[in-house]
mmCIF file of C-alpha atoms and ligand atoms in Angstrom:
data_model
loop_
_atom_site.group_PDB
_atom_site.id
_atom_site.type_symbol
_atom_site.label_atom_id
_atom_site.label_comp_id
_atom_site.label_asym_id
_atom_site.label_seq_id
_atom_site.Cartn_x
_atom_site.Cartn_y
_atom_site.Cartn_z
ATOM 1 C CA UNK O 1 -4.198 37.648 -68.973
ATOM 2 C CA UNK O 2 -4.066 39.548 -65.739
ATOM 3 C CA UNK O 3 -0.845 40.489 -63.843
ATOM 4 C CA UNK O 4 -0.866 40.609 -60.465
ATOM 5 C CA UNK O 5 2.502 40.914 -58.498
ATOM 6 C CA UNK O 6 2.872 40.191 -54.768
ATOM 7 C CA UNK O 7 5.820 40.214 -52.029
ATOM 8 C CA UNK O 8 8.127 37.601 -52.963
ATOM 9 C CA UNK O 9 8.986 37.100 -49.267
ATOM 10 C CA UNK O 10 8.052 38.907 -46.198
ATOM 11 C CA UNK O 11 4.997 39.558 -44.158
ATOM 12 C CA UNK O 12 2.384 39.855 -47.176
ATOM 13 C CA UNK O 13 3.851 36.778 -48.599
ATOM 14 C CA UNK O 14 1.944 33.979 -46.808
ATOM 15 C CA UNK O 15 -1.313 36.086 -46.558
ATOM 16 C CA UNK O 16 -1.636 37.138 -50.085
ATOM 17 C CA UNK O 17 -0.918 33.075 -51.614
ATOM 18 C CA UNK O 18 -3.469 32.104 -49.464
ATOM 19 C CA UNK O 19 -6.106 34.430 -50.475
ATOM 20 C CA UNK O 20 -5.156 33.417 -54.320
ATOM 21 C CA UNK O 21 -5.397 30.010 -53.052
ATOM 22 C CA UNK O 22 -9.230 30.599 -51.111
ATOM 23 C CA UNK O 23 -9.886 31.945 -54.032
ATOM 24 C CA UNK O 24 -9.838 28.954 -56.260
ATOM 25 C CA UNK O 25 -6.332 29.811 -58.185
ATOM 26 C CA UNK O 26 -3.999 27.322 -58.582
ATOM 27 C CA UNK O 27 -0.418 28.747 -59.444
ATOM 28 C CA UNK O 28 1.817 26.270 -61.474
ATOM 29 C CA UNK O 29 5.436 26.425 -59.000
ATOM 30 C CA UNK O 30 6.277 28.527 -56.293
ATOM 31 C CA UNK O 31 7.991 31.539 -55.275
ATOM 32 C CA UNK O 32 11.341 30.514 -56.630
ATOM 33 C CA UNK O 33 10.863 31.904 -60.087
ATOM 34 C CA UNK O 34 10.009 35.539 -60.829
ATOM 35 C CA UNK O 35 6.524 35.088 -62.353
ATOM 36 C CA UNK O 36 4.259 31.694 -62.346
ATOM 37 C CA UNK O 37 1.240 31.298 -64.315
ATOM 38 C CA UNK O 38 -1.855 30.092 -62.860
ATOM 39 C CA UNK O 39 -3.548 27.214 -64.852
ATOM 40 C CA UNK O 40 -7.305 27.379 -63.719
ATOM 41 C CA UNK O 41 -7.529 31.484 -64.442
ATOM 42 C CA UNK O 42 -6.371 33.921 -66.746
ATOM 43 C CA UNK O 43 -3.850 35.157 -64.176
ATOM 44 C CA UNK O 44 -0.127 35.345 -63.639
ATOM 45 C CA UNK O 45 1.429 36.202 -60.346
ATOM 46 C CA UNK O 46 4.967 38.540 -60.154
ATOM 47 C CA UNK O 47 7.231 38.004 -57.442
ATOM 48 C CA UNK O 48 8.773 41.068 -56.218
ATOM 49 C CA UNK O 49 9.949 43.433 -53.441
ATOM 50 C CA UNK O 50 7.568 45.216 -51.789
ATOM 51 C CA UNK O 51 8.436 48.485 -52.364
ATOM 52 C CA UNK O 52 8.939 48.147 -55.930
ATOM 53 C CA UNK O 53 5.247 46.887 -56.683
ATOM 54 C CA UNK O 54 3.583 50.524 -56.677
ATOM 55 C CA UNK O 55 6.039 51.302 -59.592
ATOM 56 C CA UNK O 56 5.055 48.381 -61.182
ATOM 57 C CA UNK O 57 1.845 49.093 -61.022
ATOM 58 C CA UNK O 58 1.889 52.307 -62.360
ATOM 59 C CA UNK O 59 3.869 51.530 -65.260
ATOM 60 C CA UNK O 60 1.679 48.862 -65.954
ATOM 61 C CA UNK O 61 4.516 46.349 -65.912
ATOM 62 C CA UNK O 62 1.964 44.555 -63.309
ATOM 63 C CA UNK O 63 -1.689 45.111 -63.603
ATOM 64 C CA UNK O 64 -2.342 44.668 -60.012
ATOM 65 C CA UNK O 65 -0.554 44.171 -56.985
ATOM 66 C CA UNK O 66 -0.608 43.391 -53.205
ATOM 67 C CA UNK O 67 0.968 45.657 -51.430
ATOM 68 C CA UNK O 68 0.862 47.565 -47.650
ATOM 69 C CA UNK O 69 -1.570 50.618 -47.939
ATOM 70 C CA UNK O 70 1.493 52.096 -46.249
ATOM 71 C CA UNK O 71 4.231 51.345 -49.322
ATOM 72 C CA UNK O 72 1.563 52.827 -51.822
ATOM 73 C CA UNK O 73 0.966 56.011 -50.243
ATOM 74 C CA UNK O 74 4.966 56.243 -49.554
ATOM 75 C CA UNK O 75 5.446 55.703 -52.989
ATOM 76 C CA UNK O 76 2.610 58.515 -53.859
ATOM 77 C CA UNK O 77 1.584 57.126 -57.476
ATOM 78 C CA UNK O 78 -1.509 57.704 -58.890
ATOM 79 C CA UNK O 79 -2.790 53.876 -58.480
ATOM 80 C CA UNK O 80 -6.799 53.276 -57.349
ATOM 81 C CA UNK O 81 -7.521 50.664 -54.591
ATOM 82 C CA UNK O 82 -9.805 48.501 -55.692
ATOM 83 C CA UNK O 83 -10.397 46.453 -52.387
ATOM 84 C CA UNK O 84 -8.879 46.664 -48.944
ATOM 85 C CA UNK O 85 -7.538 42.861 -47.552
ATOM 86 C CA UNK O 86 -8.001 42.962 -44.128
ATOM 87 C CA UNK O 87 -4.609 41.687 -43.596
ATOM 88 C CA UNK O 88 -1.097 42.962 -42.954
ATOM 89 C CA UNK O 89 -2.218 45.285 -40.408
ATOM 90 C CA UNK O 90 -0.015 47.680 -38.975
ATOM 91 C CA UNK O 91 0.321 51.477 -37.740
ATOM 92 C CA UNK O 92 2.892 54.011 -38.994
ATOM 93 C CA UNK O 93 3.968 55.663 -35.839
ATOM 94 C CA UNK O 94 6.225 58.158 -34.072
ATOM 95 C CA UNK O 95 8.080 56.943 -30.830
ATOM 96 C CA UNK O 96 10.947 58.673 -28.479
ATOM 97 C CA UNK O 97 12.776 56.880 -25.896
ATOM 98 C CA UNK O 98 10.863 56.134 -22.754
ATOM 99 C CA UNK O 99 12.929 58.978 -20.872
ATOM 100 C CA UNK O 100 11.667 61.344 -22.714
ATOM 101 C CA UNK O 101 8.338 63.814 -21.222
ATOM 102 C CA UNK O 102 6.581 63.847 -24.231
ATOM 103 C CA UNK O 103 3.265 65.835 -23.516
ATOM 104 C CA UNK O 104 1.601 66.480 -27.603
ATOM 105 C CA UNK O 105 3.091 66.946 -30.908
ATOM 106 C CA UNK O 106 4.546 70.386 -30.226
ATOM 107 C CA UNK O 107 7.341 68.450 -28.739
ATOM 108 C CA UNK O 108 8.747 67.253 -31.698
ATOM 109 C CA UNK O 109 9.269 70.512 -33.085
ATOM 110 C CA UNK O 110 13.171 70.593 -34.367
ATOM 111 C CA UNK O 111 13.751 67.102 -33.954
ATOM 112 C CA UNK O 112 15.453 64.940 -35.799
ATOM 113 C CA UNK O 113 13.443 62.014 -36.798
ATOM 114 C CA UNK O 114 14.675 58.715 -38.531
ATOM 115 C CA UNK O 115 12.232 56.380 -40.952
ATOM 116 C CA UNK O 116 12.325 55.053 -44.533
ATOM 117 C CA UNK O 117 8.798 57.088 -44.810
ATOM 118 C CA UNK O 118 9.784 60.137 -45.286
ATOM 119 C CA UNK O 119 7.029 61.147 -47.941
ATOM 120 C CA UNK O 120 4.239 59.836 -45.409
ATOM 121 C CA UNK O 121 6.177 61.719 -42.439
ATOM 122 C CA UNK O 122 6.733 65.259 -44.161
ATOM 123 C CA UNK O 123 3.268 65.906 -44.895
ATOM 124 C CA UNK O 124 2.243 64.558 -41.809
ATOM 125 C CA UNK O 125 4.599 67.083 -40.227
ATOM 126 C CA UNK O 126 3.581 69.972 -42.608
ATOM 127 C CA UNK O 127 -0.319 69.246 -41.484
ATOM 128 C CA UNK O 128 0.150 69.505 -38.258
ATOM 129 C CA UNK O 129 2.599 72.622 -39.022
ATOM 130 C CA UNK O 130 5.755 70.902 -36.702
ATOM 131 C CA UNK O 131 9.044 72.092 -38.565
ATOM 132 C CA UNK O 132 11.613 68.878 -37.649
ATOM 133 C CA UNK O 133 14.343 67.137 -39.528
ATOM 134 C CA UNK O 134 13.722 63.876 -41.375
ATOM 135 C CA UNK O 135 16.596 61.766 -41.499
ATOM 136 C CA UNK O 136 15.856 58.958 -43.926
ATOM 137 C CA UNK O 137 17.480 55.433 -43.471
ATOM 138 C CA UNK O 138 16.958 52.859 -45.369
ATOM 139 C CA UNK O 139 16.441 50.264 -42.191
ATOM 140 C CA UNK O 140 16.567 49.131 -38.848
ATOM 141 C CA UNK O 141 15.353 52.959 -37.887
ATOM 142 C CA UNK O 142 14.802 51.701 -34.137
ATOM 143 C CA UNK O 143 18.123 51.742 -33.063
ATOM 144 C CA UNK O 144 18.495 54.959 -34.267
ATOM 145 C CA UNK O 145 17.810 56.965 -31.201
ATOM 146 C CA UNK O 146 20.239 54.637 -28.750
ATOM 147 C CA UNK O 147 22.917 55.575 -31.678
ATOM 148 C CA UNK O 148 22.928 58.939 -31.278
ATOM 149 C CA UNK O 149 21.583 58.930 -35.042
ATOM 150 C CA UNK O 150 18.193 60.581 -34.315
ATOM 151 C CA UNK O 151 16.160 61.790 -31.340
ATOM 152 C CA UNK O 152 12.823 59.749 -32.668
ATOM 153 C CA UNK O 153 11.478 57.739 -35.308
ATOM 154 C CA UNK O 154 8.865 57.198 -37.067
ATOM 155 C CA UNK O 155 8.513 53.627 -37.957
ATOM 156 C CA UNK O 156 5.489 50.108 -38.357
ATOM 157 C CA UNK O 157 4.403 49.024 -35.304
ATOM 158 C CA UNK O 158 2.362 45.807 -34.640
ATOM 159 C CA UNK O 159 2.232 44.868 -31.215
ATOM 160 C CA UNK O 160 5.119 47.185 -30.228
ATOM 161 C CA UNK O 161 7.245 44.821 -29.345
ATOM 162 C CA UNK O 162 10.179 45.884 -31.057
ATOM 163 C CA UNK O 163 9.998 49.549 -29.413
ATOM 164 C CA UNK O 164 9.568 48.268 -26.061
ATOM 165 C CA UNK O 165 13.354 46.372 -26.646
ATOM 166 C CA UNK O 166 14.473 49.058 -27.658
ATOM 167 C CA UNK O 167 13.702 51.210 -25.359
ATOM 168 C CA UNK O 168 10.958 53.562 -27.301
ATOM 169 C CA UNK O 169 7.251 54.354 -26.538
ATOM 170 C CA UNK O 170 5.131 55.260 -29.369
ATOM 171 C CA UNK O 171 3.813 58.994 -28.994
ATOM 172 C CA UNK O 172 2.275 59.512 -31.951
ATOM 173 C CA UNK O 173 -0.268 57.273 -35.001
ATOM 174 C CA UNK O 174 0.312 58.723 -38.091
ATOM 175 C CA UNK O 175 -1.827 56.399 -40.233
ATOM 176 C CA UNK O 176 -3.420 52.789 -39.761
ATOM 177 C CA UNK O 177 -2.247 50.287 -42.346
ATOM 178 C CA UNK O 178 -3.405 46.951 -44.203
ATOM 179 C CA UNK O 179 -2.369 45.387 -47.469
ATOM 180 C CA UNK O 180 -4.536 46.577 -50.419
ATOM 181 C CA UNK O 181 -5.449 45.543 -53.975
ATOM 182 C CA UNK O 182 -3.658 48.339 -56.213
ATOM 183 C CA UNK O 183 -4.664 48.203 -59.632
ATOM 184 C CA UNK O 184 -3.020 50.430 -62.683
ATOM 185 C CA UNK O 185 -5.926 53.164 -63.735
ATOM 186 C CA UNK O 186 -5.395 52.237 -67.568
ATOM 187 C CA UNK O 187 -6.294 48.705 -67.695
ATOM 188 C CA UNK O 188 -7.798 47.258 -70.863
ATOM 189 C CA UNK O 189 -11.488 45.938 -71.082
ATOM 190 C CA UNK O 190 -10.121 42.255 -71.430
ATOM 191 C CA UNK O 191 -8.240 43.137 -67.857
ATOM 192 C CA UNK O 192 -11.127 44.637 -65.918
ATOM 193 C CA UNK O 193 -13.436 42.067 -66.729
ATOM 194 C CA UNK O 194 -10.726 39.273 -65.543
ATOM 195 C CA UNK O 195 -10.494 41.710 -62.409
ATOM 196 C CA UNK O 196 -13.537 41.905 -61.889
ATOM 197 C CA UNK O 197 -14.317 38.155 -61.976
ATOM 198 C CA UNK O 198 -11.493 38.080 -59.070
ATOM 199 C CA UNK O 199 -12.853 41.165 -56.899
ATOM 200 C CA UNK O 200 -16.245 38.687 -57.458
ATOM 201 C CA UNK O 201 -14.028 35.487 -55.704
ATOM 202 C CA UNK O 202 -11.918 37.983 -52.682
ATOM 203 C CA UNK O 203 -15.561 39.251 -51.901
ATOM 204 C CA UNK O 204 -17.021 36.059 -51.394
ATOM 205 C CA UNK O 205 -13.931 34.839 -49.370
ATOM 206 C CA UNK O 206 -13.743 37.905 -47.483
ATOM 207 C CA UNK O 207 -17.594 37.702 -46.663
ATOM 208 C CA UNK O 208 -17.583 34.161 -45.771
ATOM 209 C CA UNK O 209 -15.253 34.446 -43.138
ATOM 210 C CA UNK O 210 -16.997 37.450 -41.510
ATOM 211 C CA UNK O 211 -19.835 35.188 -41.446
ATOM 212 C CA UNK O 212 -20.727 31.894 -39.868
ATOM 213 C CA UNK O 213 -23.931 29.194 -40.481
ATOM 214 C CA UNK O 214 -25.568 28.580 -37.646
ATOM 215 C CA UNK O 215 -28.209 25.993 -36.887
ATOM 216 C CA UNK O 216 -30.669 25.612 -33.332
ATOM 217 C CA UNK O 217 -33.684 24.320 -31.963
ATOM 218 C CA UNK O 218 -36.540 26.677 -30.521
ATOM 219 C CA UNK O 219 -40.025 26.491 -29.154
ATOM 220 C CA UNK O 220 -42.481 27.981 -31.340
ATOM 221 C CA UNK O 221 -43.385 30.480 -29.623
ATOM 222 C CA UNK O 222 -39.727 32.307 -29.508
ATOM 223 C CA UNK O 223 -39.239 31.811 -33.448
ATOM 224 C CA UNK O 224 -40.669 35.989 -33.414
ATOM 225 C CA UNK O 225 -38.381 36.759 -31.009
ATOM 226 C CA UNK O 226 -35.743 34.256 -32.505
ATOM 227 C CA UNK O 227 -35.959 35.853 -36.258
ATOM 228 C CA UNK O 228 -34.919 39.434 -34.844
ATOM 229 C CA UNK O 229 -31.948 38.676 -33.584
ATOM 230 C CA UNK O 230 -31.694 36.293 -37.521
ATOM 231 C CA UNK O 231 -31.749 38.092 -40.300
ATOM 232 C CA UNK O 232 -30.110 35.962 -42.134
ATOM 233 C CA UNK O 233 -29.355 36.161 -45.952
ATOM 234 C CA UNK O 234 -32.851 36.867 -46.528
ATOM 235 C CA UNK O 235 -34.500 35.247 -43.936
ATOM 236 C CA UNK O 236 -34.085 32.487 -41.569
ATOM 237 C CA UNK O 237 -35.411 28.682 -42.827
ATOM 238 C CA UNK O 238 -37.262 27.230 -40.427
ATOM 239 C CA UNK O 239 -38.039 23.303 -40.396
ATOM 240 C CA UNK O 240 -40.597 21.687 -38.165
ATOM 241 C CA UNK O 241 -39.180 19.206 -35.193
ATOM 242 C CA UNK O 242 -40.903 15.525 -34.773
ATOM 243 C CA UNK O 243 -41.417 16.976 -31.289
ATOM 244 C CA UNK O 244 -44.538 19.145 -31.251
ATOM 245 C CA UNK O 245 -44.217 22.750 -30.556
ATOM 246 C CA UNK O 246 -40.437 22.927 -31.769
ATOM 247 C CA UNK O 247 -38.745 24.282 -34.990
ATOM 248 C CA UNK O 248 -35.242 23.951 -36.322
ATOM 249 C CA UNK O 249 -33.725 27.355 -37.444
ATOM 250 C CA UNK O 250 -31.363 27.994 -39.795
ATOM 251 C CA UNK O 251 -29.610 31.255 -40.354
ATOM 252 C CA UNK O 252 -26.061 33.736 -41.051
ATOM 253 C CA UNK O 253 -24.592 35.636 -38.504
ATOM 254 C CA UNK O 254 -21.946 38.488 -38.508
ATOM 255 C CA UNK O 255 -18.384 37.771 -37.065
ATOM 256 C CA UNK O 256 -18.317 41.224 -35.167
ATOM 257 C CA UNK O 257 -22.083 40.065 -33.454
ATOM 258 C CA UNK O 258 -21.665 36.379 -32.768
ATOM 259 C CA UNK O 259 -21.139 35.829 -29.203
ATOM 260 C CA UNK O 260 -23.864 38.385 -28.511
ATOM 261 C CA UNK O 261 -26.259 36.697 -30.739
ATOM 262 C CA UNK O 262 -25.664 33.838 -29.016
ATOM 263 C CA UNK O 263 -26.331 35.075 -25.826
ATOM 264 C CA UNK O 264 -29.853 36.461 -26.876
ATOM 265 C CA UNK O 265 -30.578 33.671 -28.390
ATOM 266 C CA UNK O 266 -30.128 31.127 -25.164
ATOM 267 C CA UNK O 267 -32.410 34.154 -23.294
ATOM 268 C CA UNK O 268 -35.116 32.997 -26.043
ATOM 269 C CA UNK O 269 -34.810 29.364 -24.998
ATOM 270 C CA UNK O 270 -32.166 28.170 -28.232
ATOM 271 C CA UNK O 271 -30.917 24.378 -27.730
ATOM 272 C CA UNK O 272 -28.731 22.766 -29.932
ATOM 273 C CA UNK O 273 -26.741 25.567 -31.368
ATOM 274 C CA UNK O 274 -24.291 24.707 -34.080
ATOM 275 C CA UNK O 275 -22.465 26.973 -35.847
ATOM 276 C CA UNK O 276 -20.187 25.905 -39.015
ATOM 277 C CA UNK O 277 -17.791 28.408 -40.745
ATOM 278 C CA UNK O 278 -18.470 28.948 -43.960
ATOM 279 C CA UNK O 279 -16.317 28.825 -47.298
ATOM 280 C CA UNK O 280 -17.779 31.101 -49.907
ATOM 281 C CA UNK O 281 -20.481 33.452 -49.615
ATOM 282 C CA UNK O 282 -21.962 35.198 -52.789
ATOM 283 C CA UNK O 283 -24.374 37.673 -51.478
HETATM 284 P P1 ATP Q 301 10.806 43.440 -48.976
HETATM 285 O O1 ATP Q 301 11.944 42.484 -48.944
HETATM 286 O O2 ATP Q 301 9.692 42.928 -49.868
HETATM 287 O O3 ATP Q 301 11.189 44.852 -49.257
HETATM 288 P P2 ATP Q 301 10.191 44.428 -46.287
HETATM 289 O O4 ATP Q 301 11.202 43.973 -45.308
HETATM 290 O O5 ATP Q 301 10.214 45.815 -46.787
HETATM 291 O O6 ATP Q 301 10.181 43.368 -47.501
HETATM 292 P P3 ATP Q 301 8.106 43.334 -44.571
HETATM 293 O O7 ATP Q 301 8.779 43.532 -43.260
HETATM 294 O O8 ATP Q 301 7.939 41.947 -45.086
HETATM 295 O O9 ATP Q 301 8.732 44.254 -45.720
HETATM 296 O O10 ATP Q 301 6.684 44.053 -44.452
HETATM 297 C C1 ATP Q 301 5.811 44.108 -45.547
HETATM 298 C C2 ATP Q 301 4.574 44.858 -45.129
HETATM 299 O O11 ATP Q 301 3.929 44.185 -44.050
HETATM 300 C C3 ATP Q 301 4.789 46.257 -44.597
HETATM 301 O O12 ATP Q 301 4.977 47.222 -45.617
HETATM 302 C C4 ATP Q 301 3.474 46.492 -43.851
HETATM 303 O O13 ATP Q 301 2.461 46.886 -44.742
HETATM 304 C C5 ATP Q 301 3.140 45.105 -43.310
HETATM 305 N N1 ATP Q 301 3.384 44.943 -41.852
HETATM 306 C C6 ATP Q 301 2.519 44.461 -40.947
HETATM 307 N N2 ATP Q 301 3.018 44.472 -39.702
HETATM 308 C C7 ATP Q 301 4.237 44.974 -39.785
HETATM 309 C C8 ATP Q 301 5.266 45.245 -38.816
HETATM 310 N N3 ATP Q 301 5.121 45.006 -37.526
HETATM 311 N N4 ATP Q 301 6.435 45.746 -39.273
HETATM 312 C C9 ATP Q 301 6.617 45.958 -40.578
HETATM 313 N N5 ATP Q 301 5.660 45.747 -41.522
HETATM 314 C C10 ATP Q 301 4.478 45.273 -41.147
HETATM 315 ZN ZN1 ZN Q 302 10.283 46.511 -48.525
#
């Protein structure tokens, strides 16, 4: 049996029960008790506070767990990644109020800065060789400044929102974030194979949805021209048309390339494009 712990509620909560879900594990109740088993895999999911996972983890308490990139390197334990989700994502920044002229990072030099990262912060601070005071707080570090509590933070930022209302402009990225699959470095042979069998099921997931299936019609003579822009799996599958001269192609495309595939492929006379998401994708 393989324990995995996520956020019991929050912004990873959602995210990571979905990707257990898309991954074909079925978890016996929900969120209300501290630990539910799963009945179609030797798994059982831990409920917990964020911040408390990478402790978990290390102790072995949990075997694996969900948790911001930014928590685990906060909480500095000696933990692997063993896959990065692709969700969660975030940026651990440094912002002053707008009034500020803030021209590099000289100009936080004996500052006082507010954040519950203080770990991530310091050694940010000592790499760049900036002597300032780090005040931790335990939350709402944005209102520091208009408090009189700090002069900056250093705090998440998604869309920024939350600086702009409170009157802050971000200055400074001190690292790009994303929830992560932490896993203890002492797991047992039984455990690693049952993690591995799961790293098997978020890769497929995680592949299939930065792929789609896409189907068209082409004149013959484009299918060269057609294939290069499909490289599909392995390759395209091409079917003849009842209509002379025409072939029905079949093939994968990359998320990141789509709409430019597409493009090239009307240039090479394409009709009929369909393209279908796809669910799982063992490559
Ligand atoms: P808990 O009650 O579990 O301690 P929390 O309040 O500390 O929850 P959340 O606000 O739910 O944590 O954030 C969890 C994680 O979501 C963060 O550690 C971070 O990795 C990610 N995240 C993504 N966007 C943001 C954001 N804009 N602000 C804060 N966290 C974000
Ligand atoms: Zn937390």
């Amino acid at each position: 049996m393989l324990k995995i712990a996520i956020q019991k509620s929050g912004r990873l909560y959602e995210d990571s029960i979905k990707l257990l879900k898309e991954c074909g594990i079925e978890l016996n109740n929900g969120n209300k008790q501290l630990k539910a088993a799963a009945f179609n895999f030797p798994i059982e999911v831990y409920f917990l506070r964020d911040d408390d996972i990478p402790q978990y983890v290390y102790d072995g308490v949990a075997d694996i767990g969900i948790v911001g990139e930014n928590v685990l390197l906060e909480k500095n334990k000696n933990i692997d990644i063993a896959y990065r989700l692709g969700f969660g994502r975030c940026r651990l920044s440094i912002a002053v109020p707008k009034a500020v002229q803030y021209n590099s990072i000289e100009d936080l030099r004996g500052l006082k800065i507010a954040t519950t990262y203080s770990t991530i912060l310091q050694q940010y601070l000592n790499d760049k060789n900036i002597e300032a005071e780090i005040h931790e707080i335990s939350g709402s570090v944005e209102i520091a400044p208009s408090i009189g509590l700090a002069d900056a933070i250093c705090d998440l930022v998604s869309s920024g929102s939350t600086l702009f209302t409170n009157g802050l402009k971000e200055v400074e990225v001190i690292l790009q974030s994303e929830a992560v699959l932490s896993v203890n470095k002492n797991l047992t042979t039984e455990k690693r194979l049952i993690l591995d069998k799961l790293l098997l099921r978020i890769n497929s997931v995680k592949t299939a949805k930065n792929n789609k299936y896409i189907l068209l019609n082409a004149p013959n003579h484009q299918l060269k021209n057609i294939f290069s822009l499909l490289p599909g799996m392995k390759s395209p599958t091409v079917v003849p048309l009842v209509e002379e001269g025409w072939s029905s192609i079949q093939s994968v495309v990359n998320e990141n390339d789509f709409w430019d595939v597409i493009e090239k492929l009307k240039q090479f006379e394409a009709e009929g494009i369909i393209v279908i998401p796809i669910e799982k994708m063992i490559v």
